[in-house]
């Protein structure tokens, strides 16, 4: 994998109280930097939030096949830990206030090849110990040199 990569992140949240509703994924595509250190994959990129001045710096760390960390600093601040079959609590600081969030990771798949990393995570999100949503995240990291970057719309697990 080269240092210069493109990252695509698709997220889907389904309200635990409204199962019949149609949901649309939220998608972000951004240029990023990639490096491998001590067997861990790191992806760094900046994010701009519409209507809010400033940027959020993002760092994603992938450890093996059952651990993912997402760290945000700037406009929003959080250190989210996704570990298969575990629940982790953290504080999420937003421009609108701070939230205590719980992340109970149910499913995780990590596929790593020479020019590509695919991660799929299924988790339950709670806020202040109240179940909020069933969530899915799909992350695709691809070397810019690979030349065949495309956004994958399939969110199925």
Short mmCIF file of N, CA and C in Angstrom, two decimals:
data_model
loop_
_atom_site.label_atom_id
_atom_site.label_comp_id
_atom_site.label_asym_id
_atom_site.label_seq_id
_atom_site.Cartn_x
_atom_site.Cartn_y
_atom_site.Cartn_z
N UNK A 1 0.86 -1.17 0.00
CA UNK A 1 0.00 0.00 0.00
C UNK A 1 0.90 1.22 0.00
N UNK A 2 0.53 2.20 -0.81
CA UNK A 2 1.29 3.44 -0.87
C UNK A 2 0.88 4.37 0.27
N UNK A 3 1.66 5.42 0.48
CA UNK A 3 1.33 6.40 1.51
C UNK A 3 0.08 7.19 1.14
N UNK A 4 -0.05 7.56 -0.14
CA UNK A 4 -1.20 8.33 -0.60
C UNK A 4 -2.33 7.39 -0.96
N UNK A 5 -3.46 7.54 -0.25
CA UNK A 5 -4.60 6.66 -0.45
C UNK A 5 -5.88 7.49 -0.54
N UNK A 6 -6.93 6.85 -0.97
CA UNK A 6 -8.27 7.41 -0.89
C UNK A 6 -9.05 6.56 0.09
N UNK A 7 -9.81 7.21 0.95
CA UNK A 7 -10.63 6.50 1.92
C UNK A 7 -12.10 6.80 1.64
N UNK A 8 -12.90 5.75 1.69
CA UNK A 8 -14.34 5.88 1.58
C UNK A 8 -14.93 5.29 2.85
N UNK A 9 -15.77 6.08 3.52
CA UNK A 9 -16.44 5.60 4.74
C UNK A 9 -17.94 5.76 4.53
N UNK A 10 -18.66 4.65 4.65
CA UNK A 10 -20.13 4.67 4.57
C UNK A 10 -20.67 4.24 5.91
N UNK A 11 -21.61 4.99 6.43
CA UNK A 11 -22.22 4.66 7.71
C UNK A 11 -23.72 4.65 7.61
N UNK A 12 -24.33 3.71 8.29
CA UNK A 12 -25.78 3.58 8.29
C UNK A 12 -26.25 3.40 9.72
N UNK A 13 -27.18 4.26 10.16
CA UNK A 13 -27.76 4.15 11.50
C UNK A 13 -29.25 3.91 11.37
N UNK A 14 -29.71 2.85 12.05
CA UNK A 14 -31.13 2.51 12.03
C UNK A 14 -31.68 2.66 13.44
N UNK A 15 -32.58 3.60 13.61
CA UNK A 15 -33.19 3.89 14.90
C UNK A 15 -33.81 2.63 15.48
N UNK A 16 -33.50 2.31 16.73
CA UNK A 16 -34.01 1.08 17.34
C UNK A 16 -35.52 1.09 17.50
N UNK A 17 -36.15 2.26 17.46
CA UNK A 17 -37.60 2.35 17.64
C UNK A 17 -38.37 2.44 16.32
N UNK A 18 -37.67 2.62 15.20
CA UNK A 18 -38.34 2.80 13.90
C UNK A 18 -37.78 1.81 12.88
N UNK A 19 -38.11 0.53 13.02
CA UNK A 19 -37.53 -0.50 12.16
C UNK A 19 -38.06 -0.48 10.73
N UNK A 20 -39.24 0.07 10.49
CA UNK A 20 -39.85 0.04 9.16
C UNK A 20 -39.37 1.17 8.24
N UNK A 21 -38.64 2.12 8.76
CA UNK A 21 -38.22 3.29 8.00
C UNK A 21 -37.11 2.95 7.02
N UNK A 22 -37.08 3.65 5.88
CA UNK A 22 -35.99 3.51 4.91
C UNK A 22 -34.83 4.40 5.36
N UNK A 23 -33.63 3.86 5.35
CA UNK A 23 -32.46 4.61 5.80
C UNK A 23 -31.46 4.76 4.67
N UNK A 24 -30.84 5.91 4.59
CA UNK A 24 -29.82 6.20 3.59
C UNK A 24 -28.46 6.28 4.28
N UNK A 25 -27.45 5.63 3.72
CA UNK A 25 -26.11 5.73 4.33
C UNK A 25 -25.52 7.13 4.16
N UNK A 26 -24.68 7.50 5.09
CA UNK A 26 -23.90 8.73 5.01
C UNK A 26 -22.53 8.32 4.49
N UNK A 27 -22.04 9.02 3.46
CA UNK A 27 -20.78 8.62 2.84
C UNK A 27 -19.81 9.79 2.80
N UNK A 28 -18.54 9.46 3.05
CA UNK A 28 -17.45 10.43 2.99
C UNK A 28 -16.34 9.80 2.16
N UNK A 29 -15.81 10.56 1.21
CA UNK A 29 -14.65 10.13 0.44
C UNK A 29 -13.61 11.23 0.59
N UNK A 30 -12.38 10.85 0.94
CA UNK A 30 -11.36 11.87 1.18
C UNK A 30 -9.97 11.32 0.84
N UNK A 31 -9.07 12.20 0.43
CA UNK A 31 -7.67 11.78 0.32
C UNK A 31 -7.12 11.56 1.73
N UNK A 32 -6.23 10.60 1.86
CA UNK A 32 -5.70 10.27 3.18
C UNK A 32 -4.25 9.82 3.07
N UNK A 33 -3.61 9.72 4.21
CA UNK A 33 -2.26 9.17 4.31
C UNK A 33 -2.35 7.85 5.05
N UNK A 34 -1.57 6.88 4.58
CA UNK A 34 -1.58 5.53 5.16
C UNK A 34 -0.16 5.18 5.60
N UNK A 35 -0.06 4.49 6.73
CA UNK A 35 1.21 3.87 7.07
C UNK A 35 0.97 2.64 7.94
N UNK A 36 1.94 1.76 7.91
CA UNK A 36 1.92 0.51 8.67
C UNK A 36 3.04 0.60 9.69
N UNK A 37 2.70 0.42 10.98
CA UNK A 37 3.70 0.50 12.04
C UNK A 37 3.40 -0.58 13.07
N UNK A 38 4.39 -1.41 13.36
CA UNK A 38 4.27 -2.50 14.33
C UNK A 38 3.06 -3.39 14.06
N UNK A 39 2.80 -3.67 12.77
CA UNK A 39 1.71 -4.55 12.39
C UNK A 39 0.33 -3.90 12.44
N UNK A 40 0.26 -2.61 12.71
CA UNK A 40 -1.02 -1.89 12.78
C UNK A 40 -1.13 -0.95 11.59
N UNK A 41 -2.33 -0.85 11.03
CA UNK A 41 -2.60 0.02 9.89
C UNK A 41 -3.15 1.35 10.41
N UNK A 42 -2.59 2.46 9.92
CA UNK A 42 -3.04 3.80 10.32
C UNK A 42 -3.46 4.57 9.07
N UNK A 43 -4.61 5.24 9.16
CA UNK A 43 -5.10 6.09 8.09
C UNK A 43 -5.40 7.45 8.69
N UNK A 44 -4.84 8.52 8.11
CA UNK A 44 -5.02 9.88 8.62
C UNK A 44 -5.68 10.74 7.54
N UNK A 45 -6.73 11.48 7.93
CA UNK A 45 -7.38 12.38 6.98
C UNK A 45 -8.12 13.48 7.73
N UNK A 46 -8.38 14.58 7.01
CA UNK A 46 -9.10 15.71 7.57
C UNK A 46 -10.55 15.69 7.09
N UNK A 47 -11.44 16.20 7.95
CA UNK A 47 -12.86 16.22 7.65
C UNK A 47 -13.40 17.63 7.91
N UNK A 48 -14.23 18.11 7.00
CA UNK A 48 -14.88 19.40 7.14
C UNK A 48 -16.36 19.13 7.40
N UNK A 49 -16.92 19.79 8.42
CA UNK A 49 -18.33 19.65 8.73
C UNK A 49 -19.08 20.84 8.16
N UNK A 50 -20.07 20.56 7.34
CA UNK A 50 -20.83 21.61 6.68
C UNK A 50 -21.49 22.54 7.71
N UNK A 51 -21.30 23.84 7.52
CA UNK A 51 -21.92 24.84 8.39
C UNK A 51 -21.17 25.12 9.67
N UNK A 52 -20.05 24.43 9.90
CA UNK A 52 -19.26 24.64 11.12
C UNK A 52 -17.82 24.96 10.71
N UNK A 53 -17.28 26.11 11.14
CA UNK A 53 -15.91 26.44 10.76
C UNK A 53 -14.90 25.51 11.43
N UNK A 54 -13.80 25.28 10.74
CA UNK A 54 -12.73 24.45 11.27
C UNK A 54 -12.75 23.05 10.68
N UNK A 55 -11.74 22.26 11.04
CA UNK A 55 -11.65 20.89 10.54
C UNK A 55 -11.53 19.92 11.72
N UNK A 56 -11.83 18.68 11.43
CA UNK A 56 -11.62 17.60 12.38
C UNK A 56 -10.56 16.68 11.79
N UNK A 57 -9.50 16.46 12.55
CA UNK A 57 -8.46 15.52 12.13
C UNK A 57 -8.88 14.13 12.57
N UNK A 58 -8.80 13.17 11.65
CA UNK A 58 -9.21 11.80 11.92
C UNK A 58 -8.02 10.86 11.83
N UNK A 59 -7.97 9.92 12.75
CA UNK A 59 -6.95 8.86 12.70
C UNK A 59 -7.68 7.54 12.94
N UNK A 60 -7.52 6.64 12.01
CA UNK A 60 -8.10 5.30 12.13
C UNK A 60 -6.95 4.33 12.32
N UNK A 61 -7.09 3.47 13.32
CA UNK A 61 -6.08 2.44 13.59
C UNK A 61 -6.76 1.08 13.52
N UNK A 62 -6.21 0.21 12.69
CA UNK A 62 -6.74 -1.15 12.54
C UNK A 62 -5.70 -2.11 13.12
N UNK A 63 -6.14 -2.87 14.12
CA UNK A 63 -5.26 -3.82 14.78
C UNK A 63 -5.83 -5.22 14.56
N UNK A 64 -5.17 -6.01 13.75
CA UNK A 64 -5.64 -7.37 13.51
C UNK A 64 -7.00 -7.41 12.84
N UNK A 65 -7.77 -8.46 13.15
CA UNK A 65 -9.06 -8.65 12.51
C UNK A 65 -10.24 -8.34 13.41
N UNK A 66 -9.98 -7.89 14.66
CA UNK A 66 -11.11 -7.66 15.55
C UNK A 66 -10.99 -6.41 16.41
N UNK A 67 -10.20 -5.43 15.94
CA UNK A 67 -10.09 -4.17 16.69
C UNK A 67 -9.87 -3.00 15.73
N UNK A 68 -10.66 -1.95 15.94
CA UNK A 68 -10.61 -0.74 15.15
C UNK A 68 -10.77 0.44 16.10
N UNK A 69 -9.95 1.48 15.91
CA UNK A 69 -10.08 2.69 16.70
C UNK A 69 -10.24 3.87 15.76
N UNK A 70 -11.16 4.77 16.12
CA UNK A 70 -11.38 6.01 15.37
C UNK A 70 -11.18 7.15 16.35
N UNK A 71 -10.18 8.00 16.06
CA UNK A 71 -9.89 9.14 16.91
C UNK A 71 -10.13 10.41 16.11
N UNK A 72 -10.92 11.32 16.68
CA UNK A 72 -11.21 12.60 16.04
C UNK A 72 -10.75 13.70 16.98
N UNK A 73 -10.14 14.74 16.40
CA UNK A 73 -9.77 15.91 17.21
C UNK A 73 -9.95 17.16 16.37
N UNK A 74 -10.45 18.21 17.02
CA UNK A 74 -10.71 19.47 16.33
C UNK A 74 -12.11 19.94 16.65
N UNK A 75 -12.95 20.10 15.61
CA UNK A 75 -14.33 20.53 15.80
C UNK A 75 -15.07 19.54 16.70
N UNK A 76 -14.87 18.25 16.47
CA UNK A 76 -15.41 17.18 17.32
C UNK A 76 -14.24 16.40 17.88
N UNK A 77 -14.40 15.87 19.09
CA UNK A 77 -13.34 15.10 19.73
C UNK A 77 -13.92 13.82 20.29
N UNK A 78 -13.28 12.69 19.94
CA UNK A 78 -13.72 11.39 20.44
C UNK A 78 -12.63 10.36 20.17
N UNK A 79 -12.62 9.33 20.99
CA UNK A 79 -11.77 8.16 20.77
C UNK A 79 -12.68 6.95 20.88
N UNK A 80 -13.15 6.47 19.72
CA UNK A 80 -14.07 5.33 19.68
C UNK A 80 -13.28 4.04 19.46
N UNK A 81 -13.60 3.03 20.27
CA UNK A 81 -12.93 1.73 20.17
C UNK A 81 -13.98 0.69 19.81
N UNK A 82 -13.74 -0.01 18.71
CA UNK A 82 -14.61 -1.09 18.26
C UNK A 82 -13.83 -2.40 18.43
N UNK A 83 -14.30 -3.25 19.33
CA UNK A 83 -13.69 -4.56 19.55
C UNK A 83 -14.80 -5.59 19.45
N UNK A 84 -14.58 -6.57 18.61
CA UNK A 84 -15.61 -7.58 18.37
C UNK A 84 -16.08 -8.21 19.67
N UNK A 85 -17.41 -8.26 19.84
CA UNK A 85 -18.07 -8.86 21.01
C UNK A 85 -17.78 -8.14 22.33
N UNK A 86 -17.45 -6.83 22.26
CA UNK A 86 -17.22 -6.05 23.47
C UNK A 86 -17.97 -4.73 23.38
N UNK A 87 -18.24 -4.15 24.56
CA UNK A 87 -18.84 -2.83 24.62
C UNK A 87 -17.83 -1.86 25.22
N UNK A 88 -17.65 -0.72 24.57
CA UNK A 88 -16.74 0.32 25.04
C UNK A 88 -17.49 1.62 25.20
N UNK A 89 -17.19 2.35 26.28
CA UNK A 89 -17.79 3.66 26.54
C UNK A 89 -16.76 4.76 26.29
N UNK A 90 -17.25 5.91 25.80
CA UNK A 90 -16.38 7.05 25.59
C UNK A 90 -17.21 8.32 25.59
N UNK A 91 -16.55 9.44 25.75
CA UNK A 91 -17.23 10.73 25.65
C UNK A 91 -17.00 11.30 24.25
N UNK A 92 -18.05 11.80 23.64
CA UNK A 92 -18.00 12.41 22.32
C UNK A 92 -18.28 13.89 22.49
N UNK A 93 -17.27 14.71 22.28
CA UNK A 93 -17.40 16.16 22.41
C UNK A 93 -17.73 16.74 21.05
N UNK A 94 -18.90 17.40 20.95
CA UNK A 94 -19.34 18.02 19.70
C UNK A 94 -19.47 19.52 19.93
N UNK A 95 -19.64 20.30 18.85
CA UNK A 95 -19.86 21.74 19.02
C UNK A 95 -21.14 22.04 19.81
N UNK A 96 -22.03 21.04 19.95
CA UNK A 96 -23.30 21.24 20.63
C UNK A 96 -23.32 20.69 22.05
N UNK A 97 -22.22 20.10 22.50
CA UNK A 97 -22.14 19.55 23.85
C UNK A 97 -21.49 18.19 23.85
N UNK A 98 -21.35 17.62 25.03
CA UNK A 98 -20.67 16.33 25.22
C UNK A 98 -21.69 15.22 25.46
N UNK A 99 -21.44 14.06 24.86
CA UNK A 99 -22.31 12.90 25.01
C UNK A 99 -21.50 11.71 25.51
N UNK A 100 -22.10 10.88 26.37
CA UNK A 100 -21.51 9.61 26.74
C UNK A 100 -22.08 8.58 25.78
N UNK A 101 -21.21 7.96 24.98
CA UNK A 101 -21.69 6.97 24.03
C UNK A 101 -21.12 5.59 24.35
N UNK A 102 -21.94 4.60 24.08
CA UNK A 102 -21.53 3.21 24.22
C UNK A 102 -21.52 2.56 22.86
N UNK A 103 -20.50 1.77 22.58
CA UNK A 103 -20.35 1.09 21.31
C UNK A 103 -20.21 -0.40 21.59
N UNK A 104 -21.26 -1.16 21.26
CA UNK A 104 -21.23 -2.61 21.44
C UNK A 104 -21.05 -3.24 20.06
N UNK A 105 -19.82 -3.67 19.77
CA UNK A 105 -19.49 -4.21 18.46
C UNK A 105 -19.96 -5.66 18.36
N UNK A 106 -20.85 -5.91 17.41
CA UNK A 106 -21.39 -7.25 17.20
C UNK A 106 -20.63 -8.01 16.13
N UNK A 107 -20.27 -7.31 15.05
CA UNK A 107 -19.63 -7.95 13.91
C UNK A 107 -18.48 -7.09 13.42
N UNK A 108 -17.42 -7.75 12.96
CA UNK A 108 -16.31 -7.03 12.35
C UNK A 108 -15.60 -7.95 11.37
N UNK A 109 -15.35 -7.40 10.18
CA UNK A 109 -14.57 -8.10 9.17
C UNK A 109 -13.49 -7.16 8.67
N UNK A 110 -12.27 -7.66 8.57
CA UNK A 110 -11.16 -6.87 8.05
C UNK A 110 -10.48 -7.69 6.96
N UNK A 111 -10.37 -7.11 5.77
CA UNK A 111 -9.67 -7.74 4.66
C UNK A 111 -8.55 -6.81 4.21
N UNK A 112 -7.33 -7.33 4.18
CA UNK A 112 -6.17 -6.52 3.78
C UNK A 112 -5.49 -7.19 2.60
N UNK A 113 -5.27 -6.41 1.53
CA UNK A 113 -4.50 -6.90 0.39
C UNK A 113 -3.42 -5.86 0.08
N UNK A 114 -2.68 -6.08 -0.98
CA UNK A 114 -1.55 -5.22 -1.29
C UNK A 114 -1.94 -3.75 -1.49
N UNK A 115 -3.05 -3.49 -2.19
CA UNK A 115 -3.45 -2.12 -2.49
C UNK A 115 -4.81 -1.75 -1.91
N UNK A 116 -5.34 -2.53 -0.96
CA UNK A 116 -6.71 -2.33 -0.54
C UNK A 116 -6.92 -2.82 0.90
N UNK A 117 -7.72 -2.07 1.66
CA UNK A 117 -8.17 -2.52 2.98
C UNK A 117 -9.68 -2.32 3.01
N UNK A 118 -10.41 -3.35 3.38
CA UNK A 118 -11.86 -3.26 3.56
C UNK A 118 -12.19 -3.63 5.00
N UNK A 119 -13.00 -2.79 5.63
CA UNK A 119 -13.44 -3.06 7.00
C UNK A 119 -14.95 -2.90 7.04
N UNK A 120 -15.63 -3.87 7.66
CA UNK A 120 -17.07 -3.78 7.89
C UNK A 120 -17.31 -3.99 9.38
N UNK A 121 -18.10 -3.11 9.97
CA UNK A 121 -18.38 -3.19 11.41
C UNK A 121 -19.89 -3.04 11.61
N UNK A 122 -20.45 -3.91 12.44
CA UNK A 122 -21.84 -3.79 12.87
C UNK A 122 -21.85 -3.60 14.38
N UNK A 123 -22.55 -2.58 14.86
CA UNK A 123 -22.53 -2.29 16.30
C UNK A 123 -23.84 -1.65 16.75
N UNK A 124 -24.07 -1.70 18.05
CA UNK A 124 -25.20 -1.02 18.66
C UNK A 124 -24.66 0.22 19.35
N UNK A 125 -25.29 1.36 19.08
CA UNK A 125 -24.88 2.64 19.66
C UNK A 125 -25.87 3.04 20.73
N UNK A 126 -25.35 3.40 21.91
CA UNK A 126 -26.24 3.97 22.92
C UNK A 126 -25.68 5.32 23.37
N UNK A 127 -26.58 6.18 23.83
CA UNK A 127 -26.21 7.50 24.35
C UNK A 127 -26.75 7.59 25.76
N UNK A 128 -25.85 7.90 26.70
CA UNK A 128 -26.20 7.96 28.12
C UNK A 128 -26.91 6.67 28.57
N UNK A 129 -26.40 5.55 28.12
CA UNK A 129 -26.87 4.20 28.48
C UNK A 129 -28.24 3.85 27.92
N UNK A 130 -28.77 4.64 26.98
CA UNK A 130 -30.04 4.35 26.33
C UNK A 130 -29.77 3.91 24.89
N UNK A 131 -30.27 2.73 24.49
CA UNK A 131 -30.06 2.27 23.11
C UNK A 131 -30.60 3.31 22.12
N UNK A 132 -29.79 3.63 21.12
CA UNK A 132 -30.17 4.65 20.15
C UNK A 132 -30.33 4.06 18.75
N UNK A 133 -29.33 3.26 18.30
CA UNK A 133 -29.37 2.81 16.91
C UNK A 133 -28.54 1.56 16.71
N UNK A 134 -28.97 0.76 15.72
CA UNK A 134 -28.14 -0.29 15.15
C UNK A 134 -27.36 0.37 14.03
N UNK A 135 -26.06 0.17 14.00
CA UNK A 135 -25.22 0.90 13.05
C UNK A 135 -24.33 -0.05 12.26
N UNK A 136 -23.98 0.41 11.07
CA UNK A 136 -23.03 -0.30 10.23
C UNK A 136 -22.06 0.72 9.66
N UNK A 137 -20.80 0.34 9.61
CA UNK A 137 -19.77 1.17 8.98
C UNK A 137 -19.03 0.30 8.00
N UNK A 138 -18.76 0.86 6.84
CA UNK A 138 -17.90 0.19 5.86
C UNK A 138 -16.80 1.18 5.50
N UNK A 139 -15.55 0.74 5.63
CA UNK A 139 -14.39 1.56 5.31
C UNK A 139 -13.62 0.87 4.20
N UNK A 140 -13.30 1.64 3.16
CA UNK A 140 -12.46 1.14 2.08
C UNK A 140 -11.28 2.08 1.93
N UNK A 141 -10.08 1.54 1.98
CA UNK A 141 -8.85 2.32 1.79
C UNK A 141 -8.14 1.73 0.59
N UNK A 142 -7.83 2.58 -0.39
CA UNK A 142 -7.22 2.09 -1.62
C UNK A 142 -6.07 3.01 -2.02
N UNK A 143 -4.98 2.41 -2.45
CA UNK A 143 -3.85 3.18 -2.95
C UNK A 143 -4.28 4.02 -4.14
N UNK A 144 -3.87 5.28 -4.17
CA UNK A 144 -4.20 6.13 -5.31
C UNK A 144 -3.59 5.56 -6.58
N UNK A 145 -2.45 4.90 -6.46
CA UNK A 145 -1.77 4.32 -7.63
C UNK A 145 -2.54 3.15 -8.22
N UNK A 146 -3.44 2.54 -7.46
CA UNK A 146 -4.18 1.37 -7.96
C UNK A 146 -5.07 1.77 -9.13
N UNK A 147 -5.60 3.00 -9.14
CA UNK A 147 -6.33 3.51 -10.28
C UNK A 147 -7.74 2.99 -10.47
N UNK A 148 -8.22 2.12 -9.59
CA UNK A 148 -9.57 1.57 -9.78
C UNK A 148 -10.46 1.83 -8.58
N UNK A 149 -10.29 3.01 -7.98
CA UNK A 149 -11.08 3.35 -6.80
C UNK A 149 -12.53 3.56 -7.19
N UNK A 150 -13.44 2.90 -6.45
CA UNK A 150 -14.87 3.14 -6.64
C UNK A 150 -15.57 2.98 -5.32
N UNK A 151 -16.64 3.74 -5.16
CA UNK A 151 -17.42 3.71 -3.93
C UNK A 151 -18.33 2.49 -3.97
N UNK A 152 -18.30 1.70 -2.92
CA UNK A 152 -19.13 0.52 -2.82
C UNK A 152 -20.40 0.88 -2.05
N UNK A 153 -21.55 0.66 -2.62
CA UNK A 153 -22.80 1.03 -1.99
C UNK A 153 -23.38 -0.09 -1.13
N UNK A 154 -22.90 -1.31 -1.25
CA UNK A 154 -23.48 -2.44 -0.54
C UNK A 154 -23.10 -2.39 0.94
N UNK A 155 -24.10 -2.24 1.81
CA UNK A 155 -23.85 -2.16 3.24
C UNK A 155 -24.20 -3.47 3.95
N UNK A 156 -24.54 -4.51 3.22
CA UNK A 156 -24.96 -5.76 3.84
C UNK A 156 -23.81 -6.44 4.57
N UNK A 157 -24.16 -7.14 5.64
CA UNK A 157 -23.18 -7.91 6.39
C UNK A 157 -23.44 -9.38 6.21
#
